[in-house]
XYZ file of C-alpha atoms in Angstrom:
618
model
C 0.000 0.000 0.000
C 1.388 3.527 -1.095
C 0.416 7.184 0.450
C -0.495 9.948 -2.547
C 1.801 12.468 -3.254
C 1.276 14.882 0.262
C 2.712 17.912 -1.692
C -0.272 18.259 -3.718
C -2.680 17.563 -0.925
C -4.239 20.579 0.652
C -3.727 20.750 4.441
C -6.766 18.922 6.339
C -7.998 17.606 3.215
C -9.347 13.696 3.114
C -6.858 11.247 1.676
C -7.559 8.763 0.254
C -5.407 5.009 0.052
C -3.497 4.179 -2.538
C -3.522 0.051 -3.175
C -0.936 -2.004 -4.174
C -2.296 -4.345 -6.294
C 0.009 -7.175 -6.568
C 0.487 -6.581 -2.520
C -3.221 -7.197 -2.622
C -3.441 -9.855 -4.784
C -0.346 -11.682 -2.904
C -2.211 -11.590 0.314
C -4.904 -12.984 -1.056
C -2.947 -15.873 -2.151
C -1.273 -16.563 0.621
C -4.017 -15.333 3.731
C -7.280 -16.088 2.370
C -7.242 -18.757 -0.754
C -5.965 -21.876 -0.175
C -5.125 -22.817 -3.579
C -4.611 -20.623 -6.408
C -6.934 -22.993 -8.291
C -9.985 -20.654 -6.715
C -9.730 -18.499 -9.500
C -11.730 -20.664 -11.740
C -14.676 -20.950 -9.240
C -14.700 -17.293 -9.217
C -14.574 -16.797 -12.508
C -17.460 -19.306 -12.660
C -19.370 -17.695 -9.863
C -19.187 -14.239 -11.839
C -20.735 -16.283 -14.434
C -23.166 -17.907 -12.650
C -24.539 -14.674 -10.298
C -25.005 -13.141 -14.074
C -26.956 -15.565 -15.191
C -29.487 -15.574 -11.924
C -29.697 -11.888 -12.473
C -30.079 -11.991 -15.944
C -33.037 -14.636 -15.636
C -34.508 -12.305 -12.702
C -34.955 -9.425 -15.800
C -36.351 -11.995 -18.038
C -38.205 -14.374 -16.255
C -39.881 -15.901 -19.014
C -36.978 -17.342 -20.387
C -36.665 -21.228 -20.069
C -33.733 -22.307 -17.770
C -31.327 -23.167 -20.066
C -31.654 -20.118 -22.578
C -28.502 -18.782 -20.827
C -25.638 -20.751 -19.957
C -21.622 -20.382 -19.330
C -19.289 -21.563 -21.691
C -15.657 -21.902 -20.571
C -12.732 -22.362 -23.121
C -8.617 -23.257 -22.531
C -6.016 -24.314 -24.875
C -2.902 -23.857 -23.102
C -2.941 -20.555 -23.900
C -5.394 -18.757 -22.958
C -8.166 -19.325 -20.309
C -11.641 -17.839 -21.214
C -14.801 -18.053 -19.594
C -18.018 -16.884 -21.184
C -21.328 -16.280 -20.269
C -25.016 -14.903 -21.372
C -25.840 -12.882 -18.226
C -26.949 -9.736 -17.557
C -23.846 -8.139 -18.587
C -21.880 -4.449 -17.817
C -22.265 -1.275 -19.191
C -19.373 1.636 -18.683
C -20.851 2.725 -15.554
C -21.355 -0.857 -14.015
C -17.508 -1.258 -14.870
C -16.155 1.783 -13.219
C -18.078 0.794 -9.837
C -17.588 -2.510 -10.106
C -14.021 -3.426 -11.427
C -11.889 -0.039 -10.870
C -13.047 0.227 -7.129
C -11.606 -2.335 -5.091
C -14.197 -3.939 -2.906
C -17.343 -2.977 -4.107
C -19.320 -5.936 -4.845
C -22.161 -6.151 -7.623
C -24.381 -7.600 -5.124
C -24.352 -4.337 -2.998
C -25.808 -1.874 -6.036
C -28.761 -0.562 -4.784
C -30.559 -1.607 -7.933
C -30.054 -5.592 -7.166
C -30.081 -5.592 -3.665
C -33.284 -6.934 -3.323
C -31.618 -10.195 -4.962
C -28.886 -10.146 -2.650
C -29.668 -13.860 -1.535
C -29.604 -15.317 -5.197
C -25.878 -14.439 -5.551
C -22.809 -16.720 -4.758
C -19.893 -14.005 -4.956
C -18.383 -10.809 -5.387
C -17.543 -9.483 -8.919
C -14.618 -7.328 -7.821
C -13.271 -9.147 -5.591
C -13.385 -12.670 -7.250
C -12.088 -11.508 -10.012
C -8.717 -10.311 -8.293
C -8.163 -13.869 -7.744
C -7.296 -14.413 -11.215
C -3.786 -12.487 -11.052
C -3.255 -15.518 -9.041
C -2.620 -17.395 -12.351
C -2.441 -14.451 -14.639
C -0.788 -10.756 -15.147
C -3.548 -9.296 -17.043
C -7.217 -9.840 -17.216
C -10.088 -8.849 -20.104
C -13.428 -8.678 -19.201
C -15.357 -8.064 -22.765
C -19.320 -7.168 -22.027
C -22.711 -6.159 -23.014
C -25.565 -4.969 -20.681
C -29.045 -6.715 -21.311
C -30.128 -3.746 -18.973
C -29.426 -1.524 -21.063
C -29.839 -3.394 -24.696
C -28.763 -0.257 -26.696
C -25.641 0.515 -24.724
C -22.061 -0.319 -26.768
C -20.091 -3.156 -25.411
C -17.213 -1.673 -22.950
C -14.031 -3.517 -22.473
C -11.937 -3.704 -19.536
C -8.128 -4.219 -18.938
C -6.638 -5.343 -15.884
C -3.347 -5.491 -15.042
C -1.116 -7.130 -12.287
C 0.465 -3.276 -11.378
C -2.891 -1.703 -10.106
C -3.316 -0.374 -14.072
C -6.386 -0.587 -15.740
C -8.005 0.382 -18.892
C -11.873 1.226 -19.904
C -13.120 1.539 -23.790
C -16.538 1.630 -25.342
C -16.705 -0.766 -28.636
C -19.189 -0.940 -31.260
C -21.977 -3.688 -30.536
C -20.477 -5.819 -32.884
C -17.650 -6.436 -30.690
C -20.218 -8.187 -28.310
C -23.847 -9.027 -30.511
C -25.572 -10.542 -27.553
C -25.611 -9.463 -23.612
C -23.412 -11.229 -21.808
C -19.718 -11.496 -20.776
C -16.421 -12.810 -21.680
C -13.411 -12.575 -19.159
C -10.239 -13.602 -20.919
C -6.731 -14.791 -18.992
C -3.418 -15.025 -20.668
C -2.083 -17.707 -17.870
C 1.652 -16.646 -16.358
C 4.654 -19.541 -17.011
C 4.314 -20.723 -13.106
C 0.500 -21.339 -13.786
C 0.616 -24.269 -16.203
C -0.197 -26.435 -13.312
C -3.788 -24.682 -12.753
C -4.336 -23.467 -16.501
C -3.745 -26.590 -18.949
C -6.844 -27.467 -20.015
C -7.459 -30.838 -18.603
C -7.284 -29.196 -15.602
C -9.351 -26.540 -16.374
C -12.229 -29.415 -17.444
C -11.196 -31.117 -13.835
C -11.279 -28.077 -11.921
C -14.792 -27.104 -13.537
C -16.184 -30.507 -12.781
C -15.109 -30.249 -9.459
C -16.942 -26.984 -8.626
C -19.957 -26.470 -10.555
C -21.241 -30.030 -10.859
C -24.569 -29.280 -8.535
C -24.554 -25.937 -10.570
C -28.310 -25.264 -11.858
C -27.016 -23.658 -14.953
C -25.593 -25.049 -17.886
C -21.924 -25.586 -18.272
C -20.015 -26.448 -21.433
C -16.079 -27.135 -21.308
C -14.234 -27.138 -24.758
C -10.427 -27.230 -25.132
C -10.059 -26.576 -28.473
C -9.727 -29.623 -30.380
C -13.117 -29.962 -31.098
C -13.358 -27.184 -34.148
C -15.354 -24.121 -34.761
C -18.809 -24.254 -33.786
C -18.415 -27.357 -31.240
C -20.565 -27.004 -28.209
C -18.513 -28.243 -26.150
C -18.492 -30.758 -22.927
C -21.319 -30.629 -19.988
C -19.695 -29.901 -17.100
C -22.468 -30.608 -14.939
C -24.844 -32.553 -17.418
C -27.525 -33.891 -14.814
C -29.500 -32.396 -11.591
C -28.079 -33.299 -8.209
C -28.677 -37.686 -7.739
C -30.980 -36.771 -4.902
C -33.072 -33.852 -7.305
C -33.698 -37.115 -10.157
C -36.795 -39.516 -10.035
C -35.952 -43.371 -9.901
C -38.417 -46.075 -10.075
C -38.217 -47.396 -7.151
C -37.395 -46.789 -3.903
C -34.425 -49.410 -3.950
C -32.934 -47.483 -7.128
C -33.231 -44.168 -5.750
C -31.378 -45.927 -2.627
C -28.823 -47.427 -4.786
C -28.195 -44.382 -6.592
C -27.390 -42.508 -3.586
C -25.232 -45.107 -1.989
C -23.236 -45.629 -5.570
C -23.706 -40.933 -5.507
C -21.409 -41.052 -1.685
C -19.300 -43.912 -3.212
C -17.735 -41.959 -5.871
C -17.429 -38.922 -4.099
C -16.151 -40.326 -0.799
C -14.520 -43.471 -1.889
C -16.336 -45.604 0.502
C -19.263 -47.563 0.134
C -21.450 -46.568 2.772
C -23.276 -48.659 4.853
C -26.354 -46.688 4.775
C -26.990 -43.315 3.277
C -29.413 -41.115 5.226
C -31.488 -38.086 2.802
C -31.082 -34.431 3.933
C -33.624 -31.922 2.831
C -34.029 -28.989 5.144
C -36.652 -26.494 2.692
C -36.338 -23.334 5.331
C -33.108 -23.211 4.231
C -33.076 -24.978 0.910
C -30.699 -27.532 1.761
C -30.764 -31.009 -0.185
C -27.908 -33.594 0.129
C -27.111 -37.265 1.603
C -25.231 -38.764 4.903
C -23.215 -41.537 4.051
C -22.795 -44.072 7.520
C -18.744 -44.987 7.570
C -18.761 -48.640 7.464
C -15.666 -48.951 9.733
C -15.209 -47.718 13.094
C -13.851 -44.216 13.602
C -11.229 -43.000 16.317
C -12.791 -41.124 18.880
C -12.436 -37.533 18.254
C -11.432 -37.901 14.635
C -13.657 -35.742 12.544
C -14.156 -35.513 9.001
C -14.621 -32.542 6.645
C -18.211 -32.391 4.718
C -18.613 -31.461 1.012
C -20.985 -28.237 1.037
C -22.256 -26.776 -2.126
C -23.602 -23.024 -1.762
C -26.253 -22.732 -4.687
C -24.658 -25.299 -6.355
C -20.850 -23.926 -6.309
C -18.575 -25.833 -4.113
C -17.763 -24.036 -1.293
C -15.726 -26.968 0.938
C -14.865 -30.479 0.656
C -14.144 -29.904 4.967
C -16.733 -27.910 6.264
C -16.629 -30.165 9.506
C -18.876 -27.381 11.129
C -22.129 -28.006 9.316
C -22.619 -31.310 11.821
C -22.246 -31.564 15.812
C -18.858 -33.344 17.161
C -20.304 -36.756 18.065
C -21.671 -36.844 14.418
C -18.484 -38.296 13.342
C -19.917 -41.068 12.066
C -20.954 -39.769 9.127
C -19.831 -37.728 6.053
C -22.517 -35.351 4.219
C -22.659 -34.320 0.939
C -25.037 -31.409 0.794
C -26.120 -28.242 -1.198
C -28.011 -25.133 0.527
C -29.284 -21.312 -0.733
C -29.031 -19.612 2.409
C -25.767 -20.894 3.956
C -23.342 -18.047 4.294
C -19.558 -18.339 3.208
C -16.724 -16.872 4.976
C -14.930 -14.173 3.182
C -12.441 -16.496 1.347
C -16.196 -18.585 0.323
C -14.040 -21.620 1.434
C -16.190 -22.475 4.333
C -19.174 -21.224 6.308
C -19.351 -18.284 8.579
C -20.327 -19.522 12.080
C -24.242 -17.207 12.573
C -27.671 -18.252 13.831
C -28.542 -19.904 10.771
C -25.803 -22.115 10.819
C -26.309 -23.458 14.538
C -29.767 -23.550 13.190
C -29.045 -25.929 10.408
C -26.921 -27.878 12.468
C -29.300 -28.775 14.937
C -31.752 -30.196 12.256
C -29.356 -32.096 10.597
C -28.346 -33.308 14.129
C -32.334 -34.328 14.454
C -32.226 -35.783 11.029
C -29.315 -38.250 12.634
C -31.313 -39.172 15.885
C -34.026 -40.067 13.849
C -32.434 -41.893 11.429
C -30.634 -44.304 14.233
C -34.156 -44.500 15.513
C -35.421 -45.844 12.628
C -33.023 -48.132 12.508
C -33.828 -49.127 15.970
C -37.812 -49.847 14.982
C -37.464 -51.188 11.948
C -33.805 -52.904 10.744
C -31.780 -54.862 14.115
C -29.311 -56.003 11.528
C -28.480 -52.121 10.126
C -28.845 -51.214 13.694
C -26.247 -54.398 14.788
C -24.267 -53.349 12.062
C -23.868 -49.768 12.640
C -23.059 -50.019 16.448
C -20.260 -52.377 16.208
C -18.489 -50.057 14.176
C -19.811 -46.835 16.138
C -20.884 -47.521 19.421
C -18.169 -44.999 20.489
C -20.579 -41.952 19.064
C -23.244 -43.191 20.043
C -22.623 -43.753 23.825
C -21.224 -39.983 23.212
C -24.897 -39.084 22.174
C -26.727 -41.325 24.890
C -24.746 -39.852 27.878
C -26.797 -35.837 26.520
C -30.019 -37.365 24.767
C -32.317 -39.253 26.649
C -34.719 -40.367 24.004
C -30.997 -41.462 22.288
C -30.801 -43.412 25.825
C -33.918 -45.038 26.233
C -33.882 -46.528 22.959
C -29.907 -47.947 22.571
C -28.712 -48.122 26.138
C -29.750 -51.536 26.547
C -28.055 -52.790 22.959
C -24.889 -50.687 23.405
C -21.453 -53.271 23.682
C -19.747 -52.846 26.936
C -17.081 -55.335 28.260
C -18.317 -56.975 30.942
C -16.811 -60.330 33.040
C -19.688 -62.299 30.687
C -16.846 -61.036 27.759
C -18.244 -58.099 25.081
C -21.913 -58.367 25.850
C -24.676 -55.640 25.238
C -26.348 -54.252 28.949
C -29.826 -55.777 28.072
C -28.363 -59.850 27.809
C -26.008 -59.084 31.202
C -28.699 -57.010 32.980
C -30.760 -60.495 32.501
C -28.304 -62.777 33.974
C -27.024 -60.247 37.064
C -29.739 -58.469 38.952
C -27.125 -56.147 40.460
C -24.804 -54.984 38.037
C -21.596 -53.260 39.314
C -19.026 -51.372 37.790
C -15.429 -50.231 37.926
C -13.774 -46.852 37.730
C -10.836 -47.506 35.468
C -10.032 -50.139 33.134
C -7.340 -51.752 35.802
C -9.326 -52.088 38.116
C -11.387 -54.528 35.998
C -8.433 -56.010 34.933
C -7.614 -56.922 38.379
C -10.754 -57.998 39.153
C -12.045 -60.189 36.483
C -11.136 -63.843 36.490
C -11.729 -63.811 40.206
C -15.005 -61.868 40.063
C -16.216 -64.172 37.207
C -15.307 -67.060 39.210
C -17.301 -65.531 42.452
C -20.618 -65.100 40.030
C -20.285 -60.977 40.510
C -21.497 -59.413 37.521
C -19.094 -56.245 36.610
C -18.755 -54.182 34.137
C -15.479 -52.073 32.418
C -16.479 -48.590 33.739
C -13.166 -46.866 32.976
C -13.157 -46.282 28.897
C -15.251 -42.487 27.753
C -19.040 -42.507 28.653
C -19.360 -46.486 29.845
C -19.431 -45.586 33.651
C -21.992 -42.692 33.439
C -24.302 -44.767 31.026
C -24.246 -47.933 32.788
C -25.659 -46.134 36.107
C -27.958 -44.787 34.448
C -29.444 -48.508 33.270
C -32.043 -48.774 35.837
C -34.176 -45.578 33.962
C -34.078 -48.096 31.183
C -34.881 -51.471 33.192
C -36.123 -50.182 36.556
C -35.450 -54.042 37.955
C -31.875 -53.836 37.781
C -29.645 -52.611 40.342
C -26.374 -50.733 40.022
C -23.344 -49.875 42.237
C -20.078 -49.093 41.726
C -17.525 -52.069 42.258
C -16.070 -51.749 46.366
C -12.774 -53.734 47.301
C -14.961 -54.816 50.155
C -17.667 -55.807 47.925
C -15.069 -58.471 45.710
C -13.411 -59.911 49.488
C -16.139 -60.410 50.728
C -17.524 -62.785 48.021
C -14.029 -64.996 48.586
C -14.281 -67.400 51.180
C -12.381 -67.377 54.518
C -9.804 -70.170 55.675
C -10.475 -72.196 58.232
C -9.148 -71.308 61.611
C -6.458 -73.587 61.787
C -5.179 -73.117 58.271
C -4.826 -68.980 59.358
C -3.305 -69.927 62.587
C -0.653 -72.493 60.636
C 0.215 -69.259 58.023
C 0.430 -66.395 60.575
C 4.065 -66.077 60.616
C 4.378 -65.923 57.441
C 1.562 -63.334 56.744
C 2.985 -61.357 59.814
C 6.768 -61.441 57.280
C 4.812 -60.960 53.595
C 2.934 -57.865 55.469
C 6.358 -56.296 57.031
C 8.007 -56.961 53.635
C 4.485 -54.988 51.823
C 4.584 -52.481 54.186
C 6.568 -49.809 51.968
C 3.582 -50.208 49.697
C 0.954 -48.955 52.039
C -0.164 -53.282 51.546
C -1.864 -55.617 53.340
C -2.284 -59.469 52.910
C -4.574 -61.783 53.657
C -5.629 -65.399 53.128
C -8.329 -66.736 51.287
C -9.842 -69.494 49.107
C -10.802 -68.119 45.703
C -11.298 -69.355 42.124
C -9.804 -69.891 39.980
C -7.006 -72.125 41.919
C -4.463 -71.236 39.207
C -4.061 -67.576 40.123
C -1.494 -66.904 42.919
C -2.556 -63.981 44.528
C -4.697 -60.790 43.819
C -3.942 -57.301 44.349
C -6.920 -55.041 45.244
C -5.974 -52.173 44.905
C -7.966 -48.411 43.275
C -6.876 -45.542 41.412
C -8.192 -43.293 43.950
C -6.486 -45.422 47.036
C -3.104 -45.170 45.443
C -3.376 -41.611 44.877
C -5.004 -41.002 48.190
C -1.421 -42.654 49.771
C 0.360 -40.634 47.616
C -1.045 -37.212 48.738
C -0.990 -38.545 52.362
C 2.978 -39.519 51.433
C 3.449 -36.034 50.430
C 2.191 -34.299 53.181
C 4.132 -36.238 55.514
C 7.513 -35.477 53.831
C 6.441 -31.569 53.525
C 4.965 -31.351 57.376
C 7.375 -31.219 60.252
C 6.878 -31.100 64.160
C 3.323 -31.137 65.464
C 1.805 -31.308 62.398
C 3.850 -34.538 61.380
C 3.070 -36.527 64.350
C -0.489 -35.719 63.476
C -0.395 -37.449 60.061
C 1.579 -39.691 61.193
C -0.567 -41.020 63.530
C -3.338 -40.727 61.204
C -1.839 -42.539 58.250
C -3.623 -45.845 59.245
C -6.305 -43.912 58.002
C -5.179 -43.612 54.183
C -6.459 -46.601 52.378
C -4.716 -49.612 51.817
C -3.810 -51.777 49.053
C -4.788 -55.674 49.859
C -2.417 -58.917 48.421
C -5.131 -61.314 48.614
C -3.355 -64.625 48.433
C -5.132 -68.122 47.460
C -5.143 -70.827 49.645
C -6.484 -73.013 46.683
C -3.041 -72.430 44.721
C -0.572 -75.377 45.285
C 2.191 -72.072 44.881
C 0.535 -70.882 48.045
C 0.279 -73.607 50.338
C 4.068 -74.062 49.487
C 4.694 -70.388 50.415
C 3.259 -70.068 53.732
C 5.453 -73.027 55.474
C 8.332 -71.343 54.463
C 9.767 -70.725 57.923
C 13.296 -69.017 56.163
C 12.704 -65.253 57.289
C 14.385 -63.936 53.947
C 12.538 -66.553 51.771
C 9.474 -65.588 52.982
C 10.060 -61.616 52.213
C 11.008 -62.824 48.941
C 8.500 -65.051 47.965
C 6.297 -62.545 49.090
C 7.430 -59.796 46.879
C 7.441 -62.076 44.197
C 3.462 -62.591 44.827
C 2.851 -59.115 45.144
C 5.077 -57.960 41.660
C 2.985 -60.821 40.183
C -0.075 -59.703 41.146
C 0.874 -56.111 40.285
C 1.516 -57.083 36.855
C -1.355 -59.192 36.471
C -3.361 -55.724 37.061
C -2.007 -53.996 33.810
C -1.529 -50.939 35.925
C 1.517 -48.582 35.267
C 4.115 -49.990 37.668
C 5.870 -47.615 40.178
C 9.702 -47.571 39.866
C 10.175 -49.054 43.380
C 7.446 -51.998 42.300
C 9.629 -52.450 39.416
C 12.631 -52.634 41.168
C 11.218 -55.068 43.920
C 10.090 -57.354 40.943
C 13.369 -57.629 39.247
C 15.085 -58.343 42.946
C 12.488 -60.670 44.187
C 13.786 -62.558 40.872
C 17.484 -62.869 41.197
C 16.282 -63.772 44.891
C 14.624 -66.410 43.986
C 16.995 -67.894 41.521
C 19.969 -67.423 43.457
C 18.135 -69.462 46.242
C 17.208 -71.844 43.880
C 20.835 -72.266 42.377
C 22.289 -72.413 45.843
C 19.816 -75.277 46.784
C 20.927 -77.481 43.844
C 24.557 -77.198 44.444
């Protein structure tokens, strides 16, 4: 940007900005396009926001009396169309004043909504790909008026001339690009044909492509030679469905396994959901194609849908969506969260029809997406009510839905962490407790909420007392013969904040079980803390109180031929060995993150054991 020549400004007087042009146009191609391939669709916009006014002055004209040719050879890039045209004044507002926007002239504002673009503007994206542009046109406003052509240039220079009506015989406009070396890659004309395809293939107007080799008079290839798949008639039903299915296929490269019609008339928005037919990582969400009017505006408009929607990719086309200033994606306003919100409701019902009507979609769709939906249940209720009970969870019956282990376990309880069910599982199984893996996203909060679904069944969540005291005690004797050696194992635990016990559990061929929470361990911890910050009073205190802190709990099993060996051991160090050994057993048995000092103890308790063992044999 440049300042005008001070000296021959009066003092006081309003200045006005001076633009550099290719500044301009270079922050444009590096701040607000992504691609420098957007010049097309806003050459093609131009085109098309002609045509819609052009049929608004003649509204008796069939649809496709006015169309938009576009034309490359390698040479020269040229894009055509019979719209409502320029005259001299509608170029000098239009073209030589930066910003101003056709759709803001008083005399079309009342059509505001039927445009896609800005004429200025868009057309500044062409000395993306090009150092000078021509814009040839006649005004069917004005049918008398001459043709007036227009010269653009890269350096802020510009040219206006009237021309005889010959120049132009029929209203319309032709904007003409010389492409630049570097911009062979966006300008050869199979790309041209590609990039027109991609863009305007939901356009309502027609759109002819011809690269030269056809010969004079050729018409040229239909860019976009049939309505949107979901705007034709089929048949059937099953060929309409078909068509749609085989419509996501080919865009998204997936066959879907269901496709789910859009059609939202307040805002005239027609498209299709296509169902992924594979599982998606939670959080992972993918971009939706969104047409504006036809034009593509984004191929990853992820904010036309709510987050747990990530099932799904959308395909649609809308009239009153509003683009962003790039017209890249959509600008975040009422009518947006408005659309969203029914297309959310679109999704609910569609899983509830599913749920009426089709178990095997519905079986189908939430083995590979139970993830989102549990995400929906835990905020929608009617979502709740009608999955909860067929939703997977992993349960000690294996990967079971709540409605089959609700049947078999009157009370139902459930972990806080997946460890904790880890630790728990053989031996609960074996005990006949029914428990449930409440530690992965949503499955804890949904599975408490079960009895609003099936009032009969009870839920709690899973106690350390609850699991002991569903093992069975030893018999007096039997606790009196092991004493010693629990009095050694627990002296040996005791720098774990563990104690052990004896009892008779299934199945015989595990050891030893550690009981031990998440919420225990960092209770000790905190308690650990504060005893190594506090000094004086205040550490006798805690210290005293540290009994208090809960405790970890090496449940060993009598049943376990391992065991009854262990406890006769009357060898002090033995015994804190084979001890250890239980408990790093046990701790690794848990899948829980292992403490440096429990790794340590499990590695010595090791070369313990098999130095006692080599000493033994020699």
């Amino acid at each position: 940007m440049t300042l005008p020549d001070t000296a021959a400004t009066p003092a006081g007087a309003d200045r006005t900005f001076q633009v550099d042009l290719r500044g301009l146009v270079d922050l444009l191609s590096h701040h607000l396009y992504s691609s420098p391939r957007v010049y097309l669709r806003e050459l093609m916009q131009n085109a098309v926001d002609a045509l819609t006014a052009r049929h608004a002055l003649e509204p008796a004209a069939p649809a496709d009396a006015f169309g938009v040719r576009l034309y490359a050879d390698g040479s020269v890039v040229r894009v055509e169309d019979d719209g409502v045209g320029l005259t001299e004044a509608d170029v000098h507002s239009f073209l030589a004043t930066i910003g101003r926007s056709s759709k803001r002239a008083d005399r079309i504002a009342e059509q505001r909504g039927d445009f896609i673009g800005q004429f200025g503007i868009g057309l500044l994206s062409c000395f993306l790909v090009a150092d000078e542009i021509h814009v040839l046109s006649r005004s069917a406003r004005t049918p008398d008026a001459p043709a007036v052509e227009w010269r653009g240039r890269g350096d802020g220079s510009y040219t206006v001339r009237a021309l005889p009506a010959s120049a132009r015989p029929r209203p319309g406009t032709t904007v003409t690009l010389t492409p630049r070396a570097d911009a062979g890659e966006w300008t050869r004309p199979a790309q041209v044909h590609a990039l027109a395809r991609h863009f305007g293939s939901l356009l309502r107007h027609p759109v002819t492509f011809d690269d030269g080799t056809a010969g004079p008079g050729a018409t040229g290839a239909s860019v976009n030679p049939e309505p949107a798949t979901w705007a034709r008639t089929y048949p059937t039903p099953g060929a309409r469905s078909r068509a749609l299915a085989a419509y996501g296929e080919e865009v998204f490269g997936f066959t879907p396994l269901d496709t789910i019609e859009l059609d939202l008339p307040a805002v005239g928005l027609k498209g299709i959901a296509c169902v992924l037919p594979e599982t998606v990582p939670a959080g992972r969400r993918h971009g939706h194609r969104v047409h504006v009017k036809g034009m593509l505006l984004s191929e990853q408009a992820e904010e036309i849908l709510p987050d747990w929607a990530f099932f799904v990719r959308c395909v649609v086309d809308a009239e009153s969506l509003r683009p962003t200033a790039s017209r890249e994606s959509l600008y975040e306003d009422d009518t947006l969260a408005a659309v969203r919100d029914a297309l959310a409701e679109r999704l609910r019902a569609w899983i509830a029809r599913a749920a009426a009507s089709d178990p095997d979609l519905l079986h189908r769709f939430l083995q590979a997406h139970h993830l989102a939906v549990k995400s929906l249940a835990v905020h929608d209720d009617e979502i709740l009510r009608m999955l909860l009970p067929w939703l997977p969870f992993e349960t000690t019956d294996g990967h079971t839905t709540l409605d089959e282990f609700a049947r078999t376990h009157r009370t139902v309880l459930v972990t806080s962490s997946v460890e904790e069910f880890r630790q728990v599982a053989a031996i609960a199984s074996a005990a006949g407790l029914g428990v449930v893996n409440g530690g992965y996203t949503y499955d804890r909060e949904l599975v408490h909420r079960l009895p609003e679904i099936r009032p009969e069944a009870t839920v709690a969540d899973l106690d350390p007392a609850t699991l002991t005291a569903h093992l069975d005690p030893v018999d007096r004797e039997t606790e009196l013969a092991a004493a010693a050696y629990l009095a050694q194992a627990r002296d040996a635990l005791a720098v774990f904040d563990c104690d052990v016990a004896l009892r008779t559990f299934q199945p015989a061929s595990a050891p030893a079980l550690l009981v031990d929470s998440r919420e225990a361990r960092h209770e000790r911890t905190r308690s650990q803390l504060a005893r190594e910050q506090e000094g004086g009073l205040w550490g006798d205190i805690l210290g005293a109180l540290r009994q208090e802190a809960p405790r970890a709990q090496l449940i060993l099993n009598q049943l376990n031929p391992l065991v009854r060996t262990a406890v006769t051991i009357d060898e002090p160090e033995l015994a804190r060995t084979s001890a250890e050994a239980l408990y790093g057993q046990a701790a690794m048995l848990s899948r829980r993150p292992l403490r440096p000092a429990e790794s340590s103890l499990i590695n010595r308790s090791f070369l313990d054991l098999l130095a006692h063992a080599l000493r033994k044999d020699s």
